[in-house]
Amino acid sequence: MVRFLNVNKDYGKLSVIHQLDFDVAEGEMVTIIGPSGSGKTTVLRILMTLEPISGGVIYVNGKPLTHMAKAGVLVPADERHFRQMRSSIGMCFQHFNLFPHMTALQNCMEGPVQVLGLAKKEARERSEELLTMVGMIDKKDQHPSRLSGGQQQRVAIARALAMRPKVMLFDEVTSALDPEVIGEVTNVIRKLVAEHNLTMLMVTHQMGFARDISDRVCFFYGGKIEEEGSPHDLFENPQRDRTRQFLSAVKEAY
Amino acid sequence: MKLDWHWDFAFEVLPRLLWATVNTLTAAGAGYAIALVLGLILALAQRTNWRALTVIVRECVEFIRSTPLVLQVFFVFYVGPQFGINLSPWTSGLAAIGIHYSAYLSEVYRSGIDAVPRGQWEACRALNLPLRKKYLRIILPQALVPAVPGMGNYLVGIFKDTPILSVIGVAELMQMANTIGSENYRFLEPFTLVALIFLFISLPAAGLVKLFERRLRLAMGL
């Protein structure tokens, strides 16, 4: 579903992603863990086309993400190609990024109506269904400023899902939340994993959560995958020193 | 020296001054409307990827802001005809004052747009909103609310600057007071009345802008 081939990302001389090869199968739930600055969030931002890449090719659903084939050669994509590729990807952010001047329902309806061209009625039904799924239907007419962080993040998940993406990206969605509301957001993601066949990529610091729901866990270090494996293997029996160091440091913190 | 204030003269000239006030308000209103629209265009032009356009607009805004309004009024009215642009005092006055204030308003818009958090732009991209809808539905509504106080200041500013149009013969309040004074050799009453009229309009306007901003914030749930 998602394939990184020899992908590089630099900011000037600083290399954030270094020759990354990385595959995510359809319907797979992959979690990325690692120390800060290891490039894990950058992987998601590149996929959402929030950041350009410096080298390599990314394929999403078999098509190149930041390139397009012209007469058999790959050339940098134009905005039309980007828009087409983006339509299969959804993203939730650490700081939710809900539109503050719109209610929860309006936030969810915005994309379906303005981008997908759905009729208002259909978009409303779709949005209300999703808000019910994330347990926010009773707050649908509230503006984000009246909602707690956990509530805002659940609305943001509904907003992203309303676009019917094939790939969902979760970028540290619980990092900005108070500890007592983290559960309400992780429960929504658990439900998604259990009931939908979405391809999901998640960056998180919640190790227990990552272990519970992931099909595969990748430990990032220095812009590449240092070690990857099933949650059981990676957490119980890490092979690399850096993985062991990171996991024991995290264990101490929690 | 004693104050020689004639009430009967004041009441006699008041209707003519009030009539001229309508012209002043029209000039301020029309000039402000031009400035609101043109200012937004200037602000958005500075956000395009087209480097040359951005630089040209930037320099034009700086040029307009760094030269006096009265010079720009004279320029449009007296120099315009040399380039085949013959405009009436009203038209050239409104054009000059509208363009002048559009430069200031474009800066207000610009800082408002810059103040919209990066996350909002990223959310627009993640939702795949096209450029026009991104600005119209997400960015500008959020940029304009914090811009309202600045925009209100310039509304009062443009109103107070309309007397400059008297230099090219626009029959606004200042011009009328001057005419009345010259006809009667009495300037105390007409000029004092002009000051009071400006005061009575400017003060509530500033308060209304504040009220408007508060209402707007509530209505938008900010």
mmCIF file of C-alpha atoms in Angstrom, chain B:
data_model
loop_
_atom_site.group_PDB
_atom_site.id
_atom_site.type_symbol
_atom_site.label_atom_id
_atom_site.label_comp_id
_atom_site.label_asym_id
_atom_site.label_seq_id
_atom_site.Cartn_x
_atom_site.Cartn_y
_atom_site.Cartn_z
ATOM 1 C CA MET B 1 -9.320 89.302 24.197
ATOM 2 C CA LYS B 2 -12.807 87.918 24.678
ATOM 3 C CA LEU B 3 -14.383 84.965 22.901
ATOM 4 C CA ASP B 4 -16.709 86.343 20.239
ATOM 5 C CA TRP B 5 -19.016 83.367 19.662
ATOM 6 C CA HIS B 6 -22.280 84.031 17.787
ATOM 7 C CA TRP B 7 -24.902 81.352 18.428
ATOM 8 C CA ASP B 8 -27.255 82.630 15.749
ATOM 9 C CA PHE B 9 -24.492 82.486 13.125
ATOM 10 C CA ALA B 10 -23.566 78.995 14.255
ATOM 11 C CA PHE B 11 -27.153 77.766 13.879
ATOM 12 C CA GLU B 12 -27.473 79.539 10.553
ATOM 13 C CA VAL B 13 -24.493 77.740 8.986
ATOM 14 C CA LEU B 14 -25.069 74.369 10.671
ATOM 15 C CA PRO B 15 -27.422 72.982 7.942
ATOM 16 C CA ARG B 16 -24.863 73.689 5.213
ATOM 17 C CA LEU B 17 -22.155 71.993 7.273
ATOM 18 C CA LEU B 18 -24.355 68.988 7.954
ATOM 19 C CA TRP B 19 -25.051 68.751 4.255
ATOM 20 C CA ALA B 20 -21.307 68.750 3.560
ATOM 21 C CA THR B 21 -20.914 66.080 6.241
ATOM 22 C CA VAL B 22 -22.859 63.733 3.970
ATOM 23 C CA ASN B 23 -20.184 64.291 1.318
ATOM 24 C CA THR B 24 -17.439 63.680 3.850
ATOM 25 C CA LEU B 25 -19.069 60.419 4.950
ATOM 26 C CA THR B 26 -19.546 59.381 1.320
ATOM 27 C CA ALA B 27 -15.889 60.069 0.576
ATOM 28 C CA ALA B 28 -14.733 58.174 3.661
ATOM 29 C CA GLY B 29 -17.104 55.270 2.976
ATOM 30 C CA ALA B 30 -16.296 54.923 -0.708
ATOM 31 C CA GLY B 31 -12.564 55.401 -0.120
ATOM 32 C CA TYR B 32 -12.643 52.769 2.624
ATOM 33 C CA ALA B 33 -14.529 50.331 0.399
ATOM 34 C CA ILE B 34 -11.835 50.721 -2.266
ATOM 35 C CA ALA B 35 -9.120 50.293 0.360
ATOM 36 C CA LEU B 36 -10.741 47.147 1.829
ATOM 37 C CA VAL B 37 -10.876 45.364 -1.522
ATOM 38 C CA LEU B 38 -7.617 46.632 -2.992
ATOM 39 C CA GLY B 39 -5.793 46.053 0.310
ATOM 40 C CA LEU B 40 -6.835 42.407 0.306
ATOM 41 C CA ILE B 41 -5.642 42.015 -3.282
ATOM 42 C CA LEU B 42 -2.289 43.596 -2.369
ATOM 43 C CA ALA B 43 -1.945 41.323 0.678
ATOM 44 C CA LEU B 44 -2.749 38.154 -1.272
ATOM 45 C CA ALA B 45 -0.483 39.191 -4.161
ATOM 46 C CA GLN B 46 2.401 39.152 -1.698
ATOM 47 C CA ARG B 47 1.689 35.518 -0.853
ATOM 48 C CA THR B 48 1.935 34.093 -4.362
ATOM 49 C CA ASN B 49 4.836 31.956 -5.499
ATOM 50 C CA TRP B 50 5.465 34.411 -8.289
ATOM 51 C CA ARG B 51 8.541 36.142 -6.924
ATOM 52 C CA ALA B 52 8.523 39.140 -9.327
ATOM 53 C CA LEU B 53 4.913 40.011 -8.507
ATOM 54 C CA THR B 54 5.563 39.733 -4.783
ATOM 55 C CA VAL B 55 8.545 42.092 -4.964
ATOM 56 C CA ILE B 56 6.764 44.652 -7.157
ATOM 57 C CA VAL B 57 3.693 44.752 -4.921
ATOM 58 C CA ARG B 58 5.878 44.949 -1.809
ATOM 59 C CA GLU B 59 7.770 47.956 -3.235
ATOM 60 C CA CYS B 60 4.555 49.686 -4.332
ATOM 61 C CA VAL B 61 3.091 49.316 -0.842
ATOM 62 C CA GLU B 62 6.277 50.730 0.682
ATOM 63 C CA PHE B 63 6.254 53.623 -1.796
ATOM 64 C CA ILE B 64 2.645 54.541 -1.061
ATOM 65 C CA ARG B 65 3.189 54.348 2.680
ATOM 66 C CA SER B 66 6.296 56.519 2.531
ATOM 67 C CA THR B 67 4.859 59.460 0.598
ATOM 68 C CA PRO B 68 2.277 61.970 1.860
ATOM 69 C CA LEU B 69 -1.379 61.477 1.038
ATOM 70 C CA VAL B 70 -1.782 65.098 -0.045
ATOM 71 C CA LEU B 71 0.969 64.623 -2.638
ATOM 72 C CA GLN B 72 -0.750 61.528 -3.999
ATOM 73 C CA VAL B 73 -4.046 63.445 -4.256
ATOM 74 C CA PHE B 74 -2.351 66.259 -6.180
ATOM 75 C CA PHE B 75 -0.543 63.774 -8.370
ATOM 76 C CA VAL B 76 -3.646 61.905 -9.468
ATOM 77 C CA PHE B 77 -5.592 65.111 -10.075
ATOM 78 C CA TYR B 78 -2.990 67.418 -11.683
ATOM 79 C CA VAL B 79 -0.436 65.012 -13.197
ATOM 80 C CA GLY B 80 -2.979 62.401 -14.313
ATOM 81 C CA PRO B 81 -4.183 64.495 -17.310
ATOM 82 C CA GLN B 82 -0.614 64.523 -18.723
ATOM 83 C CA PHE B 83 -0.948 60.762 -19.083
ATOM 84 C CA GLY B 84 -4.420 61.144 -20.555
ATOM 85 C CA ILE B 85 -6.158 60.329 -17.286
ATOM 86 C CA ASN B 86 -8.755 63.056 -16.762
ATOM 87 C CA LEU B 87 -10.640 62.484 -13.559
ATOM 88 C CA SER B 88 -13.111 64.675 -11.710
ATOM 89 C CA PRO B 89 -12.070 65.935 -8.250
ATOM 90 C CA TRP B 90 -14.356 63.344 -6.680
ATOM 91 C CA THR B 91 -13.010 60.427 -8.673
ATOM 92 C CA SER B 92 -9.350 61.327 -8.304
ATOM 93 C CA GLY B 93 -9.864 62.081 -4.617
ATOM 94 C CA LEU B 94 -11.493 58.723 -3.940
ATOM 95 C CA ALA B 95 -8.898 56.894 -6.027
ATOM 96 C CA ALA B 96 -5.997 58.550 -4.224
ATOM 97 C CA ILE B 97 -7.365 58.070 -0.712
ATOM 98 C CA GLY B 98 -8.529 54.516 -1.505
ATOM 99 C CA ILE B 99 -5.134 53.495 -2.889
ATOM 100 C CA HIS B 100 -3.315 55.197 -0.026
ATOM 101 C CA TYR B 101 -5.275 53.355 2.632
ATOM 102 C CA SER B 102 -5.196 50.070 0.730
ATOM 103 C CA ALA B 103 -1.438 50.044 1.321
ATOM 104 C CA TYR B 104 -1.988 50.331 5.072
ATOM 105 C CA LEU B 105 -4.833 47.821 5.112
ATOM 106 C CA SER B 106 -2.778 45.307 3.136
ATOM 107 C CA GLU B 107 -0.301 45.326 6.042
ATOM 108 C CA VAL B 108 -3.135 44.705 8.501
ATOM 109 C CA TYR B 109 -4.403 41.794 6.412
ATOM 110 C CA ARG B 110 -0.888 40.471 5.995
ATOM 111 C CA SER B 111 -0.174 40.312 9.704
ATOM 112 C CA GLY B 112 -3.589 38.731 10.243
ATOM 113 C CA ILE B 113 -2.869 36.026 7.672
ATOM 114 C CA ASP B 114 0.620 35.465 9.101
ATOM 115 C CA ALA B 115 -0.932 34.978 12.532
ATOM 116 C CA VAL B 116 -3.014 31.977 11.421
ATOM 117 C CA PRO B 117 -1.214 28.984 12.980
ATOM 118 C CA ARG B 118 0.769 26.678 10.702
ATOM 119 C CA GLY B 119 -1.392 23.765 11.789
ATOM 120 C CA GLN B 120 -4.405 25.323 10.086
ATOM 121 C CA TRP B 121 -2.585 25.424 6.752
ATOM 122 C CA GLU B 122 -1.494 21.820 7.244
ATOM 123 C CA ALA B 123 -5.043 20.725 8.077
ATOM 124 C CA CYS B 124 -6.219 22.378 4.840
ATOM 125 C CA ARG B 125 -3.644 20.418 2.915
ATOM 126 C CA ALA B 126 -4.472 17.159 4.687
ATOM 127 C CA LEU B 127 -8.135 17.701 3.762
ATOM 128 C CA ASN B 128 -7.048 18.530 0.212
ATOM 129 C CA LEU B 129 -8.872 21.880 0.138
ATOM 130 C CA PRO B 130 -8.203 23.786 -3.086
ATOM 131 C CA LEU B 131 -6.406 27.140 -2.850
ATOM 132 C CA ARG B 132 -9.469 29.373 -3.234
ATOM 133 C CA LYS B 133 -11.515 27.509 -0.640
ATOM 134 C CA LYS B 134 -8.565 27.327 1.722
ATOM 135 C CA TYR B 135 -8.355 31.117 1.791
ATOM 136 C CA LEU B 136 -12.051 31.939 1.627
ATOM 137 C CA ARG B 137 -13.304 29.379 4.139
ATOM 138 C CA ILE B 138 -10.428 28.699 6.527
ATOM 139 C CA ILE B 139 -7.586 31.227 6.461
ATOM 140 C CA LEU B 140 -9.296 34.600 5.857
ATOM 141 C CA PRO B 141 -12.097 34.126 8.425
ATOM 142 C CA GLN B 142 -9.439 33.446 11.044
ATOM 143 C CA ALA B 143 -7.143 36.205 9.793
ATOM 144 C CA LEU B 144 -9.820 38.901 9.717
ATOM 145 C CA VAL B 145 -11.061 38.686 13.297
ATOM 146 C CA PRO B 146 -7.743 39.731 14.872
ATOM 147 C CA ALA B 147 -7.416 42.306 12.057
ATOM 148 C CA VAL B 148 -10.663 44.080 12.968
ATOM 149 C CA PRO B 149 -9.153 46.545 15.520
ATOM 150 C CA GLY B 150 -6.469 47.582 13.025
ATOM 151 C CA MET B 151 -9.043 47.901 10.276
ATOM 152 C CA GLY B 152 -11.202 50.040 12.580
ATOM 153 C CA ASN B 153 -8.298 52.389 13.275
ATOM 154 C CA TYR B 154 -7.897 53.024 9.572
ATOM 155 C CA LEU B 155 -11.647 53.565 9.163
ATOM 156 C CA VAL B 156 -11.410 56.461 11.620
ATOM 157 C CA GLY B 157 -8.122 57.478 9.972
ATOM 158 C CA ILE B 158 -9.581 57.717 6.478
ATOM 159 C CA PHE B 159 -12.530 59.704 7.845
ATOM 160 C CA LYS B 160 -10.192 62.220 9.464
ATOM 161 C CA ASP B 161 -8.094 62.450 6.289
ATOM 162 C CA THR B 162 -10.993 63.380 3.977
ATOM 163 C CA PRO B 163 -10.367 67.146 4.518
ATOM 164 C CA ILE B 164 -7.284 66.661 2.348
ATOM 165 C CA LEU B 165 -9.669 66.285 -0.597
ATOM 166 C CA SER B 166 -10.587 69.958 -0.166
ATOM 167 C CA VAL B 167 -7.260 70.854 -1.820
ATOM 168 C CA ILE B 168 -8.611 69.671 -5.165
ATOM 169 C CA GLY B 169 -12.066 71.185 -4.592
ATOM 170 C CA VAL B 170 -14.141 68.288 -3.298
ATOM 171 C CA ALA B 171 -17.097 69.868 -1.495
ATOM 172 C CA GLU B 172 -16.592 68.070 1.787
ATOM 173 C CA LEU B 173 -16.914 69.436 5.311
ATOM 174 C CA MET B 174 -13.625 71.324 5.488
ATOM 175 C CA GLN B 175 -14.107 72.959 2.106
ATOM 176 C CA MET B 176 -17.623 74.056 3.088
ATOM 177 C CA ALA B 177 -16.446 75.552 6.394
ATOM 178 C CA ASN B 178 -13.738 77.434 4.562
ATOM 179 C CA THR B 179 -16.243 78.758 2.025
ATOM 180 C CA ILE B 180 -18.665 79.829 4.742
ATOM 181 C CA GLY B 181 -15.847 81.537 6.616
ATOM 182 C CA SER B 182 -14.667 83.436 3.571
ATOM 183 C CA GLU B 183 -18.187 84.574 2.700
ATOM 184 C CA ASN B 184 -18.850 85.954 6.193
ATOM 185 C CA TYR B 185 -15.349 86.797 7.422
ATOM 186 C CA ARG B 186 -16.094 84.570 10.422
ATOM 187 C CA PHE B 187 -14.141 81.352 10.905
ATOM 188 C CA LEU B 188 -14.598 80.578 14.596
ATOM 189 C CA GLU B 189 -18.074 79.059 14.404
ATOM 190 C CA PRO B 190 -17.733 76.988 11.200
ATOM 191 C CA PHE B 191 -14.334 75.520 12.152
ATOM 192 C CA THR B 192 -15.440 74.775 15.708
ATOM 193 C CA LEU B 193 -18.531 73.047 14.381
ATOM 194 C CA VAL B 194 -16.388 71.001 11.981
ATOM 195 C CA ALA B 195 -14.245 69.852 14.903
ATOM 196 C CA LEU B 196 -17.355 68.880 16.887
ATOM 197 C CA ILE B 197 -18.872 67.001 13.941
ATOM 198 C CA PHE B 198 -15.645 65.014 13.457
ATOM 199 C CA LEU B 199 -15.515 64.276 17.183
ATOM 200 C CA PHE B 200 -19.136 63.153 17.368
ATOM 201 C CA ILE B 201 -18.636 60.714 14.513
ATOM 202 C CA SER B 202 -15.140 59.422 15.337
ATOM 203 C CA LEU B 203 -15.754 58.616 18.990
ATOM 204 C CA PRO B 204 -18.778 56.343 18.575
ATOM 205 C CA ALA B 205 -17.181 54.753 15.497
ATOM 206 C CA ALA B 206 -14.245 53.536 17.575
ATOM 207 C CA GLY B 207 -16.650 52.114 20.153
ATOM 208 C CA LEU B 208 -18.747 50.423 17.480
ATOM 209 C CA VAL B 209 -15.656 48.758 16.042
ATOM 210 C CA LYS B 210 -14.854 47.304 19.473
ATOM 211 C CA LEU B 211 -18.412 46.040 19.845
ATOM 212 C CA PHE B 212 -18.326 44.588 16.331
ATOM 213 C CA GLU B 213 -15.119 42.712 17.083
ATOM 214 C CA ARG B 214 -16.576 41.197 20.249
ATOM 215 C CA ARG B 215 -19.771 40.151 18.450
ATOM 216 C CA LEU B 216 -17.738 38.667 15.618
ATOM 217 C CA ARG B 217 -15.591 36.606 17.983
ATOM 218 C CA LEU B 218 -18.697 35.255 19.707
ATOM 219 C CA ALA B 219 -20.433 34.485 16.425
ATOM 220 C CA MET B 220 -17.418 32.598 15.151
ATOM 221 C CA GLY B 221 -16.896 30.695 18.391
ATOM 222 C CA LEU B 222 -13.364 32.009 18.852
#
